[in-house]
mmCIF file of C-alpha atoms and ligand atoms in Angstrom:
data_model
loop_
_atom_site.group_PDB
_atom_site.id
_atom_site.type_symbol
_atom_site.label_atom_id
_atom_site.label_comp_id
_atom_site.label_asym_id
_atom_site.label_seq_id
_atom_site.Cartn_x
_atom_site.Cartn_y
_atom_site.Cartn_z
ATOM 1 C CA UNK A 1 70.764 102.948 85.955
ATOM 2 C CA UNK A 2 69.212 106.238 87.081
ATOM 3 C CA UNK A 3 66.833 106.178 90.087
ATOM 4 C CA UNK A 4 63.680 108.604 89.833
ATOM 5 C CA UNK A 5 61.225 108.884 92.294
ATOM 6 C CA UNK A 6 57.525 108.850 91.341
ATOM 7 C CA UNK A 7 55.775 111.163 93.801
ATOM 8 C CA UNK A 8 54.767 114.556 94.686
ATOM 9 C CA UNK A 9 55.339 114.072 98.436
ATOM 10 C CA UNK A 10 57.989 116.445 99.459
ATOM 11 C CA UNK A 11 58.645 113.906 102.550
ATOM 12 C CA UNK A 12 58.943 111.064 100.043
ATOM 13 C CA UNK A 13 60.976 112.598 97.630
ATOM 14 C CA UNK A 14 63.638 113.917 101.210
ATOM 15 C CA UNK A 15 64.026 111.061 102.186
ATOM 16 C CA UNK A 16 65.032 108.896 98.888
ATOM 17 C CA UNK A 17 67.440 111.898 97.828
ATOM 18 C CA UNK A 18 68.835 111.830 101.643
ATOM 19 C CA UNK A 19 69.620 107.784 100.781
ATOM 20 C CA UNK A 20 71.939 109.614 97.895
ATOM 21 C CA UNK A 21 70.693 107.205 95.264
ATOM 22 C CA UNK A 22 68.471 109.711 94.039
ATOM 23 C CA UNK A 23 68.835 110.858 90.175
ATOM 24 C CA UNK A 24 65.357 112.836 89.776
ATOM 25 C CA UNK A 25 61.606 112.881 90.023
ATOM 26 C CA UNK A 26 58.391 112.412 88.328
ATOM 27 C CA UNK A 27 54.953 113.746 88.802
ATOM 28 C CA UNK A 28 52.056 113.794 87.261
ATOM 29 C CA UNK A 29 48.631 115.099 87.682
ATOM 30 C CA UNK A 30 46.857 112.354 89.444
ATOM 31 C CA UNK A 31 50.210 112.418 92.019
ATOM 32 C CA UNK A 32 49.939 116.044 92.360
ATOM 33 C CA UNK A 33 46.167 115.848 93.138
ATOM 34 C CA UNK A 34 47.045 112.740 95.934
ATOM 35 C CA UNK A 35 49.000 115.281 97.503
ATOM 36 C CA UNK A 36 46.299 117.624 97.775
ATOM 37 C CA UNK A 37 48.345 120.336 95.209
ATOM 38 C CA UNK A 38 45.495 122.106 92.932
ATOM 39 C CA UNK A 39 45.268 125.232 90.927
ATOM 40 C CA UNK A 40 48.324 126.366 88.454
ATOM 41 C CA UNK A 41 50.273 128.545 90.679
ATOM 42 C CA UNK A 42 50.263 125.976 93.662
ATOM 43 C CA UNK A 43 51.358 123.301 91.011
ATOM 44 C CA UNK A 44 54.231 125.599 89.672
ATOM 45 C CA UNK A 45 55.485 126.542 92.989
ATOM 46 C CA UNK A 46 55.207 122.772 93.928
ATOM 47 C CA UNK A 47 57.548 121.761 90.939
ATOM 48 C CA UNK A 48 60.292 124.693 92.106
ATOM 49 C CA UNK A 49 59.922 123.367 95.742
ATOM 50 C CA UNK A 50 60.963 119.449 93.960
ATOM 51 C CA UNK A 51 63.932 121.203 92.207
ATOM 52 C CA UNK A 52 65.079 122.547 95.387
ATOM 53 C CA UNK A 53 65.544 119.389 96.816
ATOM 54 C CA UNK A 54 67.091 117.389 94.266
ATOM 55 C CA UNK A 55 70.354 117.428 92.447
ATOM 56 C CA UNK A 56 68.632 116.079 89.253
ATOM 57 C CA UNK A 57 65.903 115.894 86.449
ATOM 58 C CA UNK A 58 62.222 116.510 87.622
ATOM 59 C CA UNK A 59 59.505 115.786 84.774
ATOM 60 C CA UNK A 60 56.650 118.568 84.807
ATOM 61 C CA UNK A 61 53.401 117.324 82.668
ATOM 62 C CA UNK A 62 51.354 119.813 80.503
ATOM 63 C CA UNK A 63 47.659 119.871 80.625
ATOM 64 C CA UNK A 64 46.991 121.092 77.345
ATOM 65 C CA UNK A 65 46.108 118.833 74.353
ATOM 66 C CA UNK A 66 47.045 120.931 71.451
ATOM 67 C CA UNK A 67 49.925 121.875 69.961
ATOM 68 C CA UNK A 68 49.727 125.730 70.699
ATOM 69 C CA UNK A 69 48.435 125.040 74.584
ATOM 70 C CA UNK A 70 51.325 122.564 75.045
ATOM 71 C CA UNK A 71 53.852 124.919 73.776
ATOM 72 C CA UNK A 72 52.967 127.543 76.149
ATOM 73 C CA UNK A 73 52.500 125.457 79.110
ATOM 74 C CA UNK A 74 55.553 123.672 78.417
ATOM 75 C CA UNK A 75 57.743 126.786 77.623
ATOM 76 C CA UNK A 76 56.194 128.259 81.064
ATOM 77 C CA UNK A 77 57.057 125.014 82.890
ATOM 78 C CA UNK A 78 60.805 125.170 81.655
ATOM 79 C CA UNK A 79 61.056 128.505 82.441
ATOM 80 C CA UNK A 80 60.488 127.569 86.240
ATOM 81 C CA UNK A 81 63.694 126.206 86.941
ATOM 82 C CA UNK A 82 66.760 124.567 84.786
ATOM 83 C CA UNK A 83 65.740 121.019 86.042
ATOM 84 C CA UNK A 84 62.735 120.480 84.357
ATOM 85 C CA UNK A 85 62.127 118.649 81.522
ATOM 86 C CA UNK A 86 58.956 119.058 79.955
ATOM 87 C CA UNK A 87 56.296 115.813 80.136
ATOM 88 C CA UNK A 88 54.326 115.647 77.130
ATOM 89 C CA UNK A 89 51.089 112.782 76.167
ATOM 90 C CA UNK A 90 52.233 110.441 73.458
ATOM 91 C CA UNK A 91 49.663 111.738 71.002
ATOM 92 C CA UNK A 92 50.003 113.620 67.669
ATOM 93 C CA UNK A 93 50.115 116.945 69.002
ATOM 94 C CA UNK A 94 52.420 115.941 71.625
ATOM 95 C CA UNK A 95 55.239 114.447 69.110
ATOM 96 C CA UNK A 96 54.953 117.734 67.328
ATOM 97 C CA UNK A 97 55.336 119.562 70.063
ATOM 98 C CA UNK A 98 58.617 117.110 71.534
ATOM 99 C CA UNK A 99 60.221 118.100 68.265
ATOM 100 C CA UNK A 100 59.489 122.044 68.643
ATOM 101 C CA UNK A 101 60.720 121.716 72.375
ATOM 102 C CA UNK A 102 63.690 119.627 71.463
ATOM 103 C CA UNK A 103 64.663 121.926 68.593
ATOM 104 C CA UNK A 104 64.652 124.963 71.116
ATOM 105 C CA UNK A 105 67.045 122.764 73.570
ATOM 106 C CA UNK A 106 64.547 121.898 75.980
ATOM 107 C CA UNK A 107 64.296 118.539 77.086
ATOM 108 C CA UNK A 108 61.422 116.616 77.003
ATOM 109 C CA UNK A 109 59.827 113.220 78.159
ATOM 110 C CA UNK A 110 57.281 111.818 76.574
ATOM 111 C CA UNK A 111 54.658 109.896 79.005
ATOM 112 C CA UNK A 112 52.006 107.434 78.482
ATOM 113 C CA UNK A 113 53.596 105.364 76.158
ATOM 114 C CA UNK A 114 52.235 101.327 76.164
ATOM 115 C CA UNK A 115 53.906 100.254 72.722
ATOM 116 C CA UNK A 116 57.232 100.143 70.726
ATOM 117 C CA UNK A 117 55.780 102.003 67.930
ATOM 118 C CA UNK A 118 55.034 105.338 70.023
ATOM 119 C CA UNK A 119 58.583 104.670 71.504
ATOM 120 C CA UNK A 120 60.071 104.907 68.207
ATOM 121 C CA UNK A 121 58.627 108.071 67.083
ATOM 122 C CA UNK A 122 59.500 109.894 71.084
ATOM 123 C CA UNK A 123 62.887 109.165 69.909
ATOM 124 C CA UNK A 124 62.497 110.333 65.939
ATOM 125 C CA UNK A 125 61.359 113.740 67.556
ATOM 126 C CA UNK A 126 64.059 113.661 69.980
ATOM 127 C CA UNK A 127 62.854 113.304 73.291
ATOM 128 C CA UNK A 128 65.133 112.901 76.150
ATOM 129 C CA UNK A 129 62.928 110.428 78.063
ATOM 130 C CA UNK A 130 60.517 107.727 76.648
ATOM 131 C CA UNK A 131 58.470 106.462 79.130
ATOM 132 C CA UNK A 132 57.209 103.358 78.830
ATOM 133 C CA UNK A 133 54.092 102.529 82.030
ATOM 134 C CA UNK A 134 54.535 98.658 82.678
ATOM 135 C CA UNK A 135 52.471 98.247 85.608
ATOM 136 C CA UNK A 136 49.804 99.277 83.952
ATOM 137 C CA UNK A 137 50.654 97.011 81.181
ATOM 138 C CA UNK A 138 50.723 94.420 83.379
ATOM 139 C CA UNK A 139 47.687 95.129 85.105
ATOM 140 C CA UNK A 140 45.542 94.377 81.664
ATOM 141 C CA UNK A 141 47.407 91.202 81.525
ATOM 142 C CA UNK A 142 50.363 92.613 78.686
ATOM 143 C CA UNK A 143 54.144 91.799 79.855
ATOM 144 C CA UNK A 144 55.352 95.108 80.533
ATOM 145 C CA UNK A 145 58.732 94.138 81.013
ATOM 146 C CA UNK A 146 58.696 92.972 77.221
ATOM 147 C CA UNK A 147 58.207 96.365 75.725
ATOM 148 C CA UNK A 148 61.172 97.336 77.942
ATOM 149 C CA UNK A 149 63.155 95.081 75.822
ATOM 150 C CA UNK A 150 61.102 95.605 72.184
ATOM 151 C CA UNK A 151 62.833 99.503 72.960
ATOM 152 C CA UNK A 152 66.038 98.535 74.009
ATOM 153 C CA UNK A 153 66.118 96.747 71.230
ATOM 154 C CA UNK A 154 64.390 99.337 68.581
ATOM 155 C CA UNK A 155 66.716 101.916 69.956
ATOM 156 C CA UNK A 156 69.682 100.098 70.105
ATOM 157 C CA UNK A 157 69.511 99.174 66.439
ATOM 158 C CA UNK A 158 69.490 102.470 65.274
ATOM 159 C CA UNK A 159 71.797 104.366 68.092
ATOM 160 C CA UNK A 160 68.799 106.376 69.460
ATOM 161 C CA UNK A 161 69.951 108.442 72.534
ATOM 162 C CA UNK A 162 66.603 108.595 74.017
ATOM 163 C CA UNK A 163 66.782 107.402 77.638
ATOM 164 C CA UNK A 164 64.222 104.455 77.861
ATOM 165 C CA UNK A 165 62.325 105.376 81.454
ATOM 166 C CA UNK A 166 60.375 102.584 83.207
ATOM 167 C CA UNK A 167 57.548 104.013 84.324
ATOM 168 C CA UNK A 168 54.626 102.865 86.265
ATOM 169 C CA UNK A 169 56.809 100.375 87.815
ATOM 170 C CA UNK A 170 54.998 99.318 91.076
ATOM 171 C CA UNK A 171 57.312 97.051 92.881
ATOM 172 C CA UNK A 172 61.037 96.399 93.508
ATOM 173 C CA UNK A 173 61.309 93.296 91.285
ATOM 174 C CA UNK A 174 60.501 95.506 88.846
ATOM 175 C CA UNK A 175 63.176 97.550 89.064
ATOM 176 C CA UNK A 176 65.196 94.565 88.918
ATOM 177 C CA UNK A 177 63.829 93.145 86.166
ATOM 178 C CA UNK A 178 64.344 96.843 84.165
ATOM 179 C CA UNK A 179 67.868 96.954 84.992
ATOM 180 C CA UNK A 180 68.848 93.702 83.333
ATOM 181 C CA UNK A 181 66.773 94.352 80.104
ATOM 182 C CA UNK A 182 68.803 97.313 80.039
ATOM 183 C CA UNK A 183 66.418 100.560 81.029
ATOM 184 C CA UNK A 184 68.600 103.468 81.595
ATOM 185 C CA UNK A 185 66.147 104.773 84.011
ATOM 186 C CA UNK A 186 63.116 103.574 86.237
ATOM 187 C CA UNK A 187 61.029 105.607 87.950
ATOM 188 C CA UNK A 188 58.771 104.042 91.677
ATOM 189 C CA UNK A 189 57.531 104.686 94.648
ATOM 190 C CA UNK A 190 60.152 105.169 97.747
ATOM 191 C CA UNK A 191 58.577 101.462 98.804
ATOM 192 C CA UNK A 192 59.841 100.221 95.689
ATOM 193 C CA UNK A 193 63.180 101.550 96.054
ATOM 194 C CA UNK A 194 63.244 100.664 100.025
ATOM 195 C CA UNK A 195 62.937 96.866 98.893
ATOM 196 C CA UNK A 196 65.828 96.880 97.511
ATOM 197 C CA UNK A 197 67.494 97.069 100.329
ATOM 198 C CA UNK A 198 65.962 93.715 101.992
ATOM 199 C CA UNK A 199 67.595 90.575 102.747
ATOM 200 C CA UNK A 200 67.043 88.553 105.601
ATOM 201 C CA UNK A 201 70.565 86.885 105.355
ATOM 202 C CA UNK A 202 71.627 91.152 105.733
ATOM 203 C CA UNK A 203 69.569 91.145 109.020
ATOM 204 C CA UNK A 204 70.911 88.017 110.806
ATOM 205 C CA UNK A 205 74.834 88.350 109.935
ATOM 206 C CA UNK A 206 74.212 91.880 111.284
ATOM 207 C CA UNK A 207 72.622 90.809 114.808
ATOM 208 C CA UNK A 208 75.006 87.485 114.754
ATOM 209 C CA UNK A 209 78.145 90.181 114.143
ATOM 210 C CA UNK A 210 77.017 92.879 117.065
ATOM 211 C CA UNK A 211 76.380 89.721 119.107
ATOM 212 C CA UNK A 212 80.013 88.286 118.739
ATOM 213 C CA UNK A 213 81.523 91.894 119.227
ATOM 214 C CA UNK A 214 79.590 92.225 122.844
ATOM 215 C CA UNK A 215 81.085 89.041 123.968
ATOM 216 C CA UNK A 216 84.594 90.297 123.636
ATOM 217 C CA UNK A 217 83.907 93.765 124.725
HETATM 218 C C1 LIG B 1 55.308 108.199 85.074
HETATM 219 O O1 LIG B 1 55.953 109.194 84.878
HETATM 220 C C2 LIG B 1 54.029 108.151 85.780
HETATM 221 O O2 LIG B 1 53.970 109.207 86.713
HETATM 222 C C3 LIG B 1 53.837 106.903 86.618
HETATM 223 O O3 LIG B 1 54.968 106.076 86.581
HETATM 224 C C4 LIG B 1 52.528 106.249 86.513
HETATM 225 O O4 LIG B 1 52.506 105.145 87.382
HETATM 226 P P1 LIG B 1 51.164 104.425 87.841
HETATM 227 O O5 LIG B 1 50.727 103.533 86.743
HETATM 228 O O6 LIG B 1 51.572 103.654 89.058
HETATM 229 O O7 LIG B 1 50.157 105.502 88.112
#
């Protein structure tokens, strides 16, 4: 299972590839506006300043709605740096546009997708990334988690390469819960990720074995 971090905090994104579990990022405009990033050139240096850091994929979102705007923001956006893929809204415009990207060799993922049916046609026009948002899902009282497996499913059936990317995923159960339905790549916050790491058992076999080692040294 991949590991992508969902930020736009340089510090954030440091520290989780420093761990050296970390297979890429995602941003999007609301993230890039928490981290006080605003006008297009600050953006697009912002993205380049991500690619720097990690070894991996970082998902850049277009503004534009139509066709022709996403098609020139999202050429300009790959241009910036061979680790981008191009983030693209799960509406009409946007399929046509995943299949003109993904014709042209660029790789796409396409966000703000809530249903199996928009997951099947990201992976009819090729995208490299569907990205299902389950916490939001789940905060409208929907199971997330079972849309995760309605695409496993969909995709398996049919041999779709498209990497199924849980998205919006708020909490480290969560990520869990992705990797045995079978997501090939989740994307959270570093406090997500972090949680993964907790066990109390971990804590007091650690202190119990320093302990025993001081008493013979
Ligand atoms: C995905 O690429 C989005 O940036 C993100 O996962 C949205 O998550 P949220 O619902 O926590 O805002």
């Amino acid at each position: 299972m991949k590991f992508f971090i969902d930020t736009a905090n340089l510090e954030q994104i440091k520290e989780a590839q420093a761990l050296g579990v970390l297979d890429g990022v995602t941003t999007n405009p609301s993230l890039m506006a928490k981290e006080g990033i605003t006008g297009k050139d600050n953006i697009l240096k912002h993205y380049v300043a991500i690619c720097n850091i990690v070894n991996g994929d970082v998902s850049a979102e277009v503004i534009a709605t139509d066709f022709d705007g996403m098609v020139r923001e999202g050429e300009a956006l790959a241009d910036l740096h061979p680790q981008i893929v191009v983030k693209l809204p799960m509406i009409a415009d946007g399929i046509k546009a995943c299949k003109y990207f993904t014709d042209k060799g660029i790789r796409v993922n396409m966000t703000l997708v809530f249903s199996a049916g928009q997951a099947l046609l990201a992976a009819k026009a090729g995208a490299t990334y569907v990205s299902p948002f389950i916490g939001r899902l789940d905060d409208i009282s929907t199971d997330g988690l079972n849309l995760i497996s309605e695409i496993r499913l969909i995709y398996d059936n049919y041999g779709y390469e498209t990497e199924i990317l849980a998205a919006s995923v708020r909490h480290t159960m969560h990520i869990i819960d992705c990797a045995k339905l079978g997501a090939d790549v989740m994307t959270g916050p570093l406090s997500a990720i972090m949680g993964l790491l907790k066990h109390p058992l971990t804590d007091i076999g650690l202190a119990q074995f320093l302990a025993d080692y001081k008493k013979g040294n």
